[in-house]
Every structure is written in C-alpha cells, then in structure tokens.
Amino acid sequence: MVPALRYIRGACGPALGGFPGGFSSAGRPAPGRSWPLCQGGRPASTRSFDVVVIGGGIVGLASARALILRHPALSIGVLEKEKDLAIHQTGHNSGVIHSGIYYKPESLKAKLCVQGAALIYEYCKQKGISYKQCGKLIVAVEQEEIPRLQALYERGRQNGVQGLRLIQQEDIKKKEPYCRGEEVQCQYVVTCAGLYSDRISELSGCNPDPRIVPFRGDYLILKPEKCYLVKGNIYPVPDSRFPFLGVHFTPRMDGSIWLGPNAVLAFKREGYRPFDFSARDIMDVIIKSGLIKLVFQNFSYGVNEMYKACFLSATVKHLQKFIPEITVSDILRGPAGVRAQALDRDGNLVEDFVFDGGVGDIGNRILHVRNAPSPAATSSLAISGMIADEVQQRFKL
Ligand SMILES: Cc1cc2nc3c(=O)[nH]c(=O)nc-3n(C[C@H](O)[C@H](O)[C@H](O)COP(=O)(O)OP(=O)(O)OC[C@H]3O[C@@H](n4cnc5c(N)ncnc54)[C@H](O)[C@@H]3O)c2cc1C
C-alpha cells in the first residue's frame, strides 16, 4: 500500500501559492473512481500539501509515486489541468520501451533510459501488466546509412544496452520475412500497455514554458489483413540532426501495427489536428526561442515532412523502402501525439533531458522538468528516482 497521497480535483485555472506547506487547491474526489494511491493520511478535502507535482503525465505520476514511497508521512498532491490523467504525451505515444541505444553516452537520456527500461520491466512483472517482447530492427536501407548504423551500434554498446547484434541482409528475413535492408541492427525491446495502474490526480497549474516547441507526430495504421507483414519493431536509421527516431513500424498490444510517428511542427501546443492553431502559442515560441532559426536552417526538411504528412502516397513510398509490399490501400490514418520539445535561442533542439531549479522566494521552492521528450516514458521510473533525490536534497526533506 502506498500512503499519503492527497486526491484533489477541481476546475482548471492557474495554480496559486508555493510549497512546501500551503499550496492552495479546491474540490473533491470524483465519486466512484478508484485511486489506489489515495489510501491513508488526511481526508481528500485537505487543502494544503507538503509537495505538489504539477502535471499528471507519466513523469509527474512517477515522481509523485517515488516521493510517496520515500516520504510516506508527507502529503503530496498532483495537479492536472485536464479531467483525466495522462491524456497528452503519455497517452499518445508509441508505447515502446526503448533500450537506450540512440542516446549520447553519458547523457541523462542514455543513463536514465537504460535504468528506466530495467525498472519498467520489473514494475510490469510486479504488477502483472502485460507486455510484448517482440524485438526491434534498426534497418539501413541505403548504403550511406551503414556507417551511421555502425556508429549507433557502438553507441548502444557504450550505453550498456543488452542483446545488441549487427546482422546482415540475409539474416533479416529470419526476423522480418517482408523487410528489406542493407544491414540491420537487432535489439530487444518491449512494448507495454497501461504502464501505470497506480493512479494519482489532479488540478490546475502554471504557465507553459515558452521554449517548448510542439512537434506533432501522426500515426498511420496498417489494415488488420496486412498485419502479417510486420513481426516486431522496425525502425529506420535516425537522422542525427534531429532527436526524432523516424517513422517506424510498431506492433501494439492489441495486435494492430502503427506506422509513425512523423515529426511536423505544430501550430498549437496540444494541437492534435493538422489545422489546429494558436496565435498565442506560436508568438510565445517565436519571441522566446530560436524557432525562426530552426525553420530557416531546416526549411527543406520541414517542408518535406509536411508534404509527407499531407500525402499518404509520399509516406508509403518511404515505408516501401522497408516493406515493399505495403501500398496506400493497406493503411488508414490513425491518431496523433504532440511532443513537447525544448528549443534553445540558437534554434537547436535540446537533445537531453533538462531538470533545474528556480530562483527567488517561490522559485527556489520549485524543481522544473524543462525537457522530457522521448524516451521519457521509458525513463520515467529512473527520472522519478532522480527527481526524488533532488527534491530531498534541495528541500531538505
Ligand atoms: C508521438 C509520440 C511518441 C512517443 N513514443 C514514445 C515511446 O515509444 N517510448 C517512450 O519512452 N516515449 C515516447 N514518447 C515520449 C513520451 O510519451 C513523453 O516523453 C512522456 O510521456 C512525457 O511525460 P510527461 O509526464 O512529461 O508529459 P505529459 O504526458 O504530456 O504530461 C504532462 C501533463 O501536464 C499537464 N499540464 C500541462 N500544463 C499544465 C498546467 N499548466 N497545470 C497543470 N497541469 C498541466 C498536462 O495536461 C499533462 O497531463 C513519445 C511521445 C510522443 C508525443
């Protein structure tokens, strides 16, 4: 049993007050909903908390859980602006537990992904959460991708990724009978559904960080009668200029195969449809980050991504490099997710996770998670351990 989490629920709006001790909130738990982490401690109508976590996505929930486990006597609230938990990035991702191969050695992403993946496997086993262990192929389809694939292999080894192998063309067929490629890297990963059965909730929050740029990722879905074409995860060799992995083939827990996500600049935070637009969000990003530089430096790439997002045949042409049998009539448009990706003032996408503290009276009571893009879902349990360490040290808990 995990004690001492306060369940709070109420209208959206800016959060007031600071912490520890005295975060203001309002509301009551929704009747008839089960929130396992709400057991014990003071009643749900409590209006002050020792620690408040803002954002009920996987990172916020995992952090609250880690704090509760370490400090059962503290009252901890999670503030979520939506009616439900985990409906943004956490509820719109590929569901792949990454193994840590892609990330720069010694970076937080590399360390926390490898640790996080191991912790998630363990968590799923403990909680009886099902997952599919179907393997992953990273496939070089052009000769010039082979050196990048080999560099990736070395990177994976340096990061301590297990079960990594470089295989040649003739071995691809044994793993993916319909996949073509020059050379392949084979790695075992897990896809996982329902990462969290421990739930925590909710309330409103603070202003969004203007340096976060939204990148929409659209998925396509392979028609059920064509799902036999894909056995496991098939990934391209990623473009090293961007922190995105490229459109990939992902088998889901329900047996469906998702193709995607692409990475298209979105014109609204939480803008899931191509024409969603918010002048305020865009102005924020343009004024306070290097968005204009990013757009100019990568103009043709951006236009190409948008073109592929609009015309299925263009995406299919790309997918056919991996599975030539796929045709436009085999796919349907699927859901989309929006990545929250930090951008610096020089127009560079920030690759690593970024966590830092604030300044000033209220600021120094706050720890910010500034950049937690993919694979933050995989890394969430490791990130939460790091956050709990930092909170403990910073706030002398
Ligand atoms: C298309 C896509 C595919 C991905 N694929 C993978 C993958 O296969 N594997 C992987 O490991 N990772 C993947 N990721 C990345 C992963 O999903 C995210 O890194 C992770 O979910 C981030 O979790 P989070 O809790 O930080 O963010 P979120 O899940 O977005 O949660 C943030 C929460 O904060 C709330 N919030 C925002 N502002 C406020 C406010 N002002 N007040 C109160 N609450 C607020 C939001 O409503 C939201 O619920 C993918 C992401 C996307 C978009």
Tab-separated table of C-alpha atoms and ligand atoms in Angstrom:
chain	number	residue	atom	x	y	z
A	1	MET	CA	0.000	0.000	0.000
A	2	VAL	CA	1.258	3.492	-0.802
A	3	PRO	CA	0.048	6.013	1.751
A	4	ALA	CA	-0.323	9.776	1.989
A	5	LEU	CA	-1.220	10.965	-1.488
A	6	ARG	CA	-3.988	13.520	-1.499
A	7	TYR	CA	-6.539	13.279	-4.223
A	8	ILE	CA	-7.667	16.699	-5.357
A	9	ARG	CA	-9.931	17.597	-8.185
A	10	GLY	CA	-11.346	20.869	-9.430
A	11	ALA	CA	-11.746	23.478	-12.118
A	12	CYS	CA	-8.938	24.488	-14.432
A	13	GLY	CA	-7.068	27.711	-13.834
A	14	PRO	CA	-3.746	28.982	-12.656
A	15	ALA	CA	-2.351	27.463	-9.513
A	16	LEU	CA	-1.716	29.765	-6.576
A	17	GLY	CA	0.731	29.662	-3.722
A	18	GLY	CA	4.021	27.904	-3.150
A	19	PHE	CA	5.278	24.812	-1.412
A	20	PRO	CA	6.185	23.085	0.830
A	21	GLY	CA	3.217	23.711	3.037
A	22	GLY	CA	0.365	25.801	1.734
A	23	PHE	CA	-0.450	25.084	-1.877
A	24	SER	CA	-3.998	26.165	-2.394
A	25	SER	CA	-6.473	23.920	-4.134
A	26	ALA	CA	-10.146	23.185	-4.177
A	27	GLY	CA	-12.531	20.372	-4.889
A	28	ARG	CA	-13.372	16.831	-4.043
A	29	PRO	CA	-12.680	13.402	-5.437
A	30	ALA	CA	-14.976	12.220	-8.216
A	31	PRO	CA	-17.439	9.740	-6.776
A	32	GLY	CA	-16.990	6.111	-7.645
A	33	ARG	CA	-13.452	6.373	-9.038
A	34	SER	CA	-10.689	4.320	-7.593
A	35	TRP	CA	-7.376	5.955	-6.869
A	36	PRO	CA	-5.149	3.389	-5.174
A	37	LEU	CA	-2.574	5.943	-4.103
A	38	CYS	CA	-5.094	7.901	-2.108
A	39	GLN	CA	-5.147	5.498	0.749
A	40	GLY	CA	-4.208	6.639	4.234
A	41	GLY	CA	-3.382	10.096	5.535
A	42	ARG	CA	-5.701	13.047	5.790
A	43	PRO	CA	-9.080	13.193	4.085
A	44	ALA	CA	-9.328	14.024	0.388
A	45	SER	CA	-10.648	17.527	1.024
A	46	THR	CA	-7.297	18.631	2.518
A	47	ARG	CA	-6.339	21.979	1.018
A	48	SER	CA	-2.617	22.142	1.672
A	49	PHE	CA	0.236	19.880	0.697
A	50	ASP	CA	3.838	19.396	1.607
A	51	VAL	CA	4.772	18.751	-2.000
A	52	VAL	CA	2.824	19.408	-5.172
A	53	VAL	CA	3.669	17.815	-8.518
A	54	ILE	CA	2.289	19.757	-11.487
A	55	GLY	CA	1.255	17.577	-14.413
A	56	GLY	CA	-0.360	14.158	-14.270
A	57	GLY	CA	1.574	12.576	-17.123
A	58	ILE	CA	3.906	9.640	-16.636
A	59	VAL	CA	6.782	11.790	-15.363
A	60	GLY	CA	4.641	13.621	-12.802
A	61	LEU	CA	2.922	10.456	-11.643
A	62	ALA	CA	6.146	8.505	-11.358
A	63	SER	CA	7.720	11.389	-9.428
A	64	ALA	CA	4.798	11.583	-7.020
A	65	ARG	CA	4.997	7.833	-6.532
A	66	ALA	CA	8.730	7.962	-5.812
A	67	LEU	CA	8.228	10.757	-3.273
A	68	ILE	CA	5.388	8.924	-1.582
A	69	LEU	CA	7.416	5.736	-1.317
A	70	ARG	CA	10.335	7.607	0.230
A	71	HIS	CA	8.379	10.026	2.398
A	72	PRO	CA	5.145	8.346	3.437
A	73	ALA	CA	4.483	10.997	6.074
A	74	LEU	CA	4.386	13.879	3.594
A	75	SER	CA	1.187	14.951	1.927
A	76	ILE	CA	1.668	15.046	-1.815
A	77	GLY	CA	-0.705	16.423	-4.427
A	78	VAL	CA	-0.624	16.058	-8.183
A	79	LEU	CA	-2.135	18.942	-10.109
A	80	GLU	CA	-3.522	18.126	-13.513
A	81	LYS	CA	-5.317	20.639	-15.690
A	82	GLU	CA	-7.293	18.039	-17.638
A	83	LYS	CA	-10.208	15.945	-16.388
A	84	ASP	CA	-8.181	12.771	-16.807
A	85	LEU	CA	-4.613	11.767	-16.243
A	86	ALA	CA	-2.033	11.017	-18.891
A	87	ILE	CA	-4.040	12.234	-21.854
A	88	HIS	CA	-1.282	14.188	-23.557
A	89	GLN	CA	2.154	12.807	-24.495
A	90	THR	CA	1.813	9.840	-22.171
A	91	GLY	CA	-1.482	8.812	-23.734
A	92	HIS	CA	-0.373	9.469	-27.323
A	93	ASN	CA	2.934	7.708	-27.704
A	94	SER	CA	4.198	4.602	-29.453
A	95	GLY	CA	4.257	2.597	-26.235
A	96	VAL	CA	7.766	1.312	-26.893
A	97	ILE	CA	10.159	0.768	-24.039
A	98	HIS	CA	13.405	1.901	-25.568
A	99	SER	CA	16.663	0.271	-24.622
A	100	GLY	CA	18.956	3.325	-24.749
A	101	ILE	CA	20.796	2.724	-27.993
A	102	TYR	CA	20.217	6.116	-29.579
A	103	TYR	CA	21.475	8.484	-26.947
A	104	LYS	CA	24.832	10.145	-26.487
A	105	PRO	CA	26.926	8.148	-23.990
A	106	GLU	CA	26.969	9.695	-20.522
A	107	SER	CA	23.932	11.853	-21.318
A	108	LEU	CA	20.980	11.790	-18.953
A	109	LYS	CA	18.898	10.246	-21.733
A	110	ALA	CA	21.347	7.368	-22.114
A	111	LYS	CA	21.652	6.677	-18.400
A	112	LEU	CA	18.024	7.147	-17.460
A	113	CYS	CA	16.728	5.190	-20.440
A	114	VAL	CA	18.825	2.113	-19.696
A	115	GLN	CA	17.954	2.271	-15.988
A	116	GLY	CA	14.328	3.158	-16.686
A	117	ALA	CA	13.785	0.277	-19.107
A	118	ALA	CA	15.022	-2.209	-16.499
A	119	LEU	CA	12.786	-0.631	-13.850
A	120	ILE	CA	9.737	-0.731	-16.120
A	121	TYR	CA	10.216	-4.428	-16.921
A	122	GLU	CA	10.406	-5.086	-13.209
A	123	TYR	CA	7.370	-2.902	-12.499
A	124	CYS	CA	5.296	-4.648	-15.177
A	125	LYS	CA	6.233	-8.048	-13.778
A	126	GLN	CA	5.407	-6.990	-10.223
A	127	LYS	CA	2.046	-5.536	-11.195
A	128	GLY	CA	1.128	-8.230	-13.706
A	129	ILE	CA	0.996	-5.703	-16.550
A	130	SER	CA	1.271	-7.439	-19.879
A	131	TYR	CA	3.850	-6.511	-22.462
A	132	LYS	CA	5.024	-7.834	-25.762
A	133	GLN	CA	8.674	-8.642	-26.243
A	134	CYS	CA	8.921	-8.613	-29.989
A	135	GLY	CA	12.388	-7.257	-30.746
A	136	LYS	CA	13.476	-4.318	-32.800
A	137	LEU	CA	15.326	-3.986	-36.075
A	138	ILE	CA	17.029	-0.734	-36.968
A	139	VAL	CA	17.407	-1.026	-40.710
A	140	ALA	CA	19.802	0.749	-43.062
A	141	VAL	CA	18.088	0.908	-46.427
A	142	GLU	CA	20.761	2.994	-48.188
A	143	GLN	CA	24.485	2.292	-48.396
A	144	GLU	CA	25.302	5.669	-46.860
A	145	GLU	CA	23.294	4.778	-43.748
A	146	ILE	CA	25.575	1.854	-42.886
A	147	PRO	CA	28.318	3.887	-41.171
A	148	ARG	CA	25.626	5.670	-39.109
A	149	LEU	CA	24.131	2.315	-38.169
A	150	GLN	CA	27.522	1.038	-37.090
A	151	ALA	CA	28.075	4.188	-35.027
A	152	LEU	CA	24.701	3.583	-33.403
A	153	TYR	CA	25.724	0.043	-32.573
A	154	GLU	CA	28.882	1.315	-30.856
A	155	ARG	CA	26.834	3.898	-29.014
A	156	GLY	CA	24.447	1.214	-27.782
A	157	ARG	CA	27.369	-0.870	-26.542
A	158	GLN	CA	28.824	2.103	-24.712
A	159	ASN	CA	25.453	2.726	-23.115
A	160	GLY	CA	25.372	-0.842	-21.821
A	161	VAL	CA	22.410	-1.958	-23.952
A	162	GLN	CA	21.983	-5.718	-23.817
A	163	GLY	CA	21.080	-8.093	-26.648
A	164	LEU	CA	22.505	-5.903	-29.388
A	165	ARG	CA	23.634	-7.511	-32.659
A	166	LEU	CA	24.659	-6.335	-36.095
A	167	ILE	CA	23.161	-8.627	-38.696
A	168	GLN	CA	23.460	-8.735	-42.464
A	169	GLN	CA	20.893	-8.714	-45.231
A	170	GLU	CA	20.476	-12.479	-45.395
A	171	ASP	CA	19.550	-12.682	-41.694
A	172	ILE	CA	16.849	-10.018	-41.906
A	173	LYS	CA	14.419	-12.481	-43.472
A	174	LYS	CA	14.639	-14.795	-40.456
A	175	LYS	CA	13.349	-11.989	-38.215
A	176	GLU	CA	11.171	-9.999	-40.603
A	177	PRO	CA	10.361	-12.035	-43.708
A	178	TYR	CA	8.941	-8.994	-45.556
A	179	CYS	CA	11.592	-6.450	-44.561
A	180	ARG	CA	14.332	-5.354	-46.957
A	181	GLY	CA	17.516	-3.611	-45.933
A	182	GLU	CA	21.242	-3.391	-46.393
A	183	GLU	CA	22.207	-4.044	-42.830
A	184	VAL	CA	20.324	-4.300	-39.617
A	185	GLN	CA	20.846	-3.823	-36.003
A	186	CYS	CA	18.844	-6.075	-33.823
A	187	GLN	CA	17.864	-5.179	-30.366
A	188	TYR	CA	15.241	-6.431	-27.980
A	189	VAL	CA	12.690	-4.051	-26.630
A	190	VAL	CA	9.308	-4.338	-25.084
A	191	THR	CA	6.051	-2.697	-25.952
A	192	CYS	CA	3.916	-2.161	-22.989
A	193	ALA	CA	0.340	-1.146	-22.362
A	194	GLY	CA	-1.047	0.544	-19.281
A	195	LEU	CA	2.254	1.380	-17.662
A	196	TYR	CA	0.653	2.725	-14.590
A	197	SER	CA	-2.109	1.183	-12.666
A	198	ASP	CA	-1.275	3.308	-9.627
A	199	ARG	CA	-3.195	6.477	-10.232
A	200	ILE	CA	-2.958	9.891	-8.749
A	201	SER	CA	-4.854	13.085	-9.515
A	202	GLU	CA	-5.248	16.293	-10.447
A	203	LEU	CA	-5.838	20.119	-10.602
A	204	SER	CA	-4.671	23.219	-12.438
A	205	GLY	CA	-1.216	24.641	-12.917
A	206	CYS	CA	1.262	27.215	-14.061
A	207	ASN	CA	2.109	28.937	-17.320
A	208	PRO	CA	3.695	26.782	-20.020
A	209	ASP	CA	7.405	27.166	-20.721
A	210	PRO	CA	7.623	29.250	-23.914
A	211	ARG	CA	10.751	27.481	-25.116
A	212	ILE	CA	8.868	24.273	-25.580
A	213	VAL	CA	8.020	23.741	-29.226
A	214	PRO	CA	5.215	21.359	-30.182
A	215	PHE	CA	6.006	18.728	-32.813
A	216	ARG	CA	3.043	16.705	-33.971
A	217	GLY	CA	3.562	13.025	-34.711
A	218	ASP	CA	0.885	11.421	-36.892
A	219	TYR	CA	0.376	7.675	-36.967
A	220	LEU	CA	-0.949	5.516	-39.770
A	221	ILE	CA	-2.465	2.122	-39.061
A	222	LEU	CA	-1.905	-0.995	-41.105
A	223	LYS	CA	-5.171	-2.677	-42.044
A	224	PRO	CA	-5.678	-5.872	-39.996
A	225	GLU	CA	-5.399	-8.132	-43.036
A	226	LYS	CA	-1.893	-6.752	-43.698
A	227	CYS	CA	-0.529	-7.011	-40.155
A	228	TYR	CA	1.235	-10.267	-41.071
A	229	LEU	CA	3.786	-8.093	-42.896
A	230	VAL	CA	5.357	-6.901	-39.635
A	231	LYS	CA	6.531	-9.120	-36.781
A	232	GLY	CA	8.400	-6.729	-34.482
A	233	ASN	CA	9.513	-3.110	-34.266
A	234	ILE	CA	11.193	-1.906	-37.455
A	235	TYR	CA	12.997	1.418	-37.228
A	236	PRO	CA	14.990	3.461	-39.744
A	237	VAL	CA	18.482	4.721	-39.019
A	238	PRO	CA	17.647	8.076	-37.420
A	239	ASP	CA	18.697	11.400	-38.914
A	240	SER	CA	21.375	12.552	-36.493
A	241	ARG	CA	20.359	16.226	-36.914
A	242	PHE	CA	17.113	15.661	-35.017
A	243	PRO	CA	16.109	13.985	-31.765
A	244	PHE	CA	13.317	12.059	-33.547
A	245	LEU	CA	13.608	8.397	-34.436
A	246	GLY	CA	11.908	8.492	-37.837
A	247	VAL	CA	8.695	6.814	-38.952
A	248	HIS	CA	8.746	3.250	-37.664
A	249	PHE	CA	6.594	0.130	-37.565
A	250	THR	CA	5.265	-0.638	-34.090
A	251	PRO	CA	3.237	-3.718	-33.131
A	252	ARG	CA	0.718	-2.720	-30.456
A	253	MET	CA	-0.652	-4.762	-27.590
A	254	ASP	CA	-3.985	-5.239	-29.373
A	255	GLY	CA	-2.272	-6.809	-32.377
A	256	SER	CA	-2.536	-3.727	-34.596
A	257	ILE	CA	0.509	-2.240	-36.318
A	258	TRP	CA	1.100	1.501	-36.151
A	259	LEU	CA	3.295	3.298	-38.637
A	260	GLY	CA	4.780	6.552	-37.420
A	261	PRO	CA	5.063	8.995	-35.856
A	262	ASN	CA	6.366	11.622	-38.235
A	263	ALA	CA	7.601	14.938	-36.780
A	264	VAL	CA	5.823	18.028	-38.062
A	265	LEU	CA	5.964	21.443	-36.452
A	266	ALA	CA	2.555	22.002	-34.825
A	267	PHE	CA	0.926	25.421	-34.627
A	268	LYS	CA	-0.561	24.829	-31.224
A	269	ARG	CA	0.570	23.160	-28.028
A	270	GLU	CA	-1.677	20.151	-27.669
A	271	GLY	CA	-2.749	20.663	-31.296
A	272	TYR	CA	-3.532	17.139	-32.405
A	273	ARG	CA	-5.109	18.029	-35.756
A	274	PRO	CA	-3.122	19.408	-38.711
A	275	PHE	CA	-5.013	22.705	-38.762
A	276	ASP	CA	-5.078	23.377	-35.003
A	277	PHE	CA	-3.686	26.854	-34.482
A	278	SER	CA	-2.999	29.130	-31.528
A	279	ALA	CA	-1.569	32.573	-32.253
A	280	ARG	CA	-0.567	32.902	-28.589
A	281	ASP	CA	1.388	29.638	-28.539
A	282	ILE	CA	3.147	30.462	-31.792
A	283	MET	CA	4.023	34.021	-30.763
A	284	ASP	CA	5.373	32.756	-27.433
A	285	VAL	CA	7.666	30.339	-29.177
A	286	ILE	CA	8.752	32.770	-31.896
A	287	ILE	CA	9.583	35.548	-29.442
A	288	LYS	CA	11.238	33.490	-26.752
A	289	SER	CA	13.044	30.721	-28.606
A	290	GLY	CA	15.043	30.195	-31.758
A	291	LEU	CA	12.093	28.882	-33.784
A	292	ILE	CA	12.731	31.165	-36.757
A	293	LYS	CA	16.342	29.972	-36.913
A	294	LEU	CA	15.227	26.362	-36.676
A	295	VAL	CA	12.778	26.847	-39.545
A	296	PHE	CA	15.334	28.564	-41.803
A	297	GLN	CA	18.089	26.069	-41.037
A	298	ASN	CA	15.857	23.080	-41.795
A	299	PHE	CA	13.432	24.521	-44.309
A	300	SER	CA	13.518	21.748	-46.902
A	301	TYR	CA	13.355	19.016	-44.245
A	302	GLY	CA	10.321	20.697	-42.650
A	303	VAL	CA	8.531	21.154	-45.967
A	304	ASN	CA	9.242	17.540	-46.898
A	305	GLU	CA	7.817	16.298	-43.563
A	306	MET	CA	4.691	18.403	-44.060
A	307	TYR	CA	4.308	17.117	-47.613
A	308	LYS	CA	4.549	13.508	-46.400
A	309	ALA	CA	2.036	14.265	-43.637
A	310	CYS	CA	-0.457	15.579	-46.226
A	311	PHE	CA	0.017	12.931	-48.895
A	312	LEU	CA	-0.198	9.306	-47.832
A	313	SER	CA	1.466	8.151	-51.023
A	314	ALA	CA	4.652	10.036	-50.052
A	315	THR	CA	4.808	8.331	-46.648
A	316	VAL	CA	4.062	4.973	-48.228
A	317	LYS	CA	6.955	5.462	-50.649
A	318	HIS	CA	9.219	5.855	-47.620
A	319	LEU	CA	7.722	2.802	-45.883
A	320	GLN	CA	8.191	0.707	-49.016
A	321	LYS	CA	11.953	1.040	-48.584
A	322	PHE	CA	11.475	-1.281	-45.612
A	323	ILE	CA	8.476	-3.363	-46.651
A	324	PRO	CA	7.966	-3.155	-50.416
A	325	GLU	CA	4.612	-4.988	-50.231
A	326	ILE	CA	2.879	-2.078	-48.433
A	327	THR	CA	0.566	0.015	-50.613
A	328	VAL	CA	-1.595	3.093	-49.975
A	329	SER	CA	-4.705	0.920	-49.839
A	330	ASP	CA	-3.228	-1.054	-46.917
A	331	ILE	CA	-3.198	1.863	-44.495
A	332	LEU	CA	-5.584	4.103	-42.624
A	333	ARG	CA	-4.939	7.417	-40.908
A	334	GLY	CA	-4.530	6.953	-37.145
A	335	PRO	CA	-4.219	9.164	-34.084
A	336	ALA	CA	-1.538	11.780	-33.446
A	337	GLY	CA	0.610	12.786	-30.499
A	338	VAL	CA	2.314	16.086	-29.793
A	339	ARG	CA	5.857	16.112	-28.490
A	340	ALA	CA	6.911	18.850	-26.089
A	341	GLN	CA	10.423	19.562	-27.331
A	342	ALA	CA	12.676	22.234	-25.869
A	343	LEU	CA	14.374	24.603	-28.310
A	344	ASP	CA	17.255	26.924	-27.451
A	345	ARG	CA	17.619	30.503	-28.653
A	346	ASP	CA	20.027	29.447	-31.412
A	347	GLY	CA	17.400	27.216	-32.977
A	348	ASN	CA	18.851	23.940	-31.691
A	349	LEU	CA	16.506	21.240	-30.466
A	350	VAL	CA	17.644	20.343	-26.959
A	351	GLU	CA	18.543	16.660	-27.064
A	352	ASP	CA	18.956	15.741	-23.435
A	353	PHE	CA	16.523	15.762	-20.542
A	354	VAL	CA	16.796	19.016	-18.609
A	355	PHE	CA	15.909	19.482	-14.944
A	356	ASP	CA	16.654	22.631	-12.974
A	357	GLY	CA	15.621	24.762	-10.044
A	358	GLY	CA	14.023	28.168	-9.958
A	359	VAL	CA	15.238	31.363	-8.280
A	360	GLY	CA	13.642	33.804	-5.881
A	361	ASP	CA	11.313	33.216	-2.984
A	362	ILE	CA	8.864	30.972	-4.763
A	363	GLY	CA	11.280	29.849	-7.458
A	364	ASN	CA	13.670	28.255	-5.024
A	365	ARG	CA	10.880	26.026	-3.817
A	366	ILE	CA	10.413	24.653	-7.304
A	367	LEU	CA	12.172	21.992	-9.335
A	368	HIS	CA	11.466	22.201	-13.062
A	369	VAL	CA	11.413	19.390	-15.573
A	370	ARG	CA	12.296	21.505	-18.613
A	371	ASN	CA	12.710	18.895	-21.304
A	372	ALA	CA	11.375	15.368	-21.067
A	373	PRO	CA	10.729	14.171	-24.630
A	374	SER	CA	11.078	10.565	-25.807
A	375	PRO	CA	12.163	8.270	-24.193
A	376	ALA	CA	10.838	9.906	-21.019
A	377	ALA	CA	8.058	7.314	-20.775
A	378	THR	CA	10.649	4.523	-20.757
A	379	SER	CA	12.846	6.515	-18.392
A	380	SER	CA	10.061	7.692	-16.099
A	381	LEU	CA	10.874	5.443	-13.149
A	382	ALA	CA	14.550	6.391	-13.324
A	383	ILE	CA	13.710	10.090	-13.791
A	384	SER	CA	11.446	9.906	-10.774
A	385	GLY	CA	14.251	8.464	-8.652
A	386	MET	CA	16.495	11.317	-9.714
A	387	ILE	CA	13.798	13.885	-9.018
A	388	ALA	CA	13.120	12.393	-5.596
A	389	ASP	CA	16.877	12.612	-4.792
A	390	GLU	CA	16.983	16.217	-5.918
A	391	VAL	CA	13.835	17.188	-4.025
A	392	GLN	CA	15.157	15.513	-0.912
A	393	GLN	CA	18.432	17.394	-1.143
A	394	ARG	CA	17.106	20.739	-2.318
A	395	PHE	CA	14.176	20.963	0.072
A	396	LYS	CA	15.904	19.136	2.932
A	397	LEU	CA	13.094	16.630	3.351
B	1	LIG	C1	4.047	10.736	-30.703
B	1	LIG	C2	4.904	10.363	-29.528
B	1	LIG	C3	5.517	9.105	-29.469
B	1	LIG	C4	6.317	8.757	-28.382
B	1	LIG	N1	6.815	7.486	-28.278
B	1	LIG	C5	7.476	7.123	-27.159
B	1	LIG	C6	7.887	5.783	-26.956
B	1	LIG	O1	7.601	4.895	-27.750
B	1	LIG	N2	8.591	5.484	-25.828
B	1	LIG	C7	8.897	6.442	-24.901
B	1	LIG	O2	9.564	6.116	-23.919
B	1	LIG	N3	8.496	7.708	-25.051
B	1	LIG	C8	7.772	8.062	-26.128
B	1	LIG	N4	7.328	9.344	-26.272
B	1	LIG	C9	7.685	10.321	-25.271
B	1	LIG	C10	6.841	10.198	-24.017
B	1	LIG	O3	5.494	9.914	-24.312
B	1	LIG	C11	6.942	11.515	-23.254
B	1	LIG	O4	8.307	11.861	-23.135
B	1	LIG	C12	6.366	11.378	-21.861
B	1	LIG	O5	5.025	10.917	-21.940
B	1	LIG	C13	6.428	12.716	-21.157
B	1	LIG	O6	5.680	12.602	-19.977
B	1	LIG	P1	5.247	13.878	-19.204
B	1	LIG	O7	4.569	13.413	-17.977
B	1	LIG	O8	6.438	14.778	-19.069
B	1	LIG	O9	4.282	14.657	-20.210
B	1	LIG	P2	2.709	14.508	-20.471
B	1	LIG	O10	2.282	13.109	-20.613
B	1	LIG	O11	2.423	15.416	-21.621
B	1	LIG	O12	2.075	15.073	-19.150
B	1	LIG	C14	2.117	16.421	-18.806
B	1	LIG	C15	0.841	16.699	-18.044
B	1	LIG	O13	0.915	18.012	-17.517
B	1	LIG	C16	-0.359	18.598	-17.629
B	1	LIG	N5	-0.189	20.032	-17.622
B	1	LIG	C17	0.370	20.787	-18.597
B	1	LIG	N6	0.334	22.075	-18.241
B	1	LIG	C18	-0.249	22.109	-17.017
B	1	LIG	C19	-0.553	23.168	-16.153
B	1	LIG	N7	-0.285	24.424	-16.502
B	1	LIG	N8	-1.132	22.849	-14.972
B	1	LIG	C20	-1.425	21.564	-14.645
B	1	LIG	N9	-1.168	20.535	-15.447
B	1	LIG	C21	-0.570	20.799	-16.619
B	1	LIG	C22	-0.886	18.082	-18.949
B	1	LIG	O14	-2.290	18.169	-19.044
B	1	LIG	C23	-0.381	16.662	-18.943
B	1	LIG	O15	-1.317	15.755	-18.402
B	1	LIG	C24	6.527	9.706	-27.343
B	1	LIG	C25	5.906	10.967	-27.401
B	1	LIG	C26	5.088	11.283	-28.468
B	1	LIG	C27	4.393	12.616	-28.490
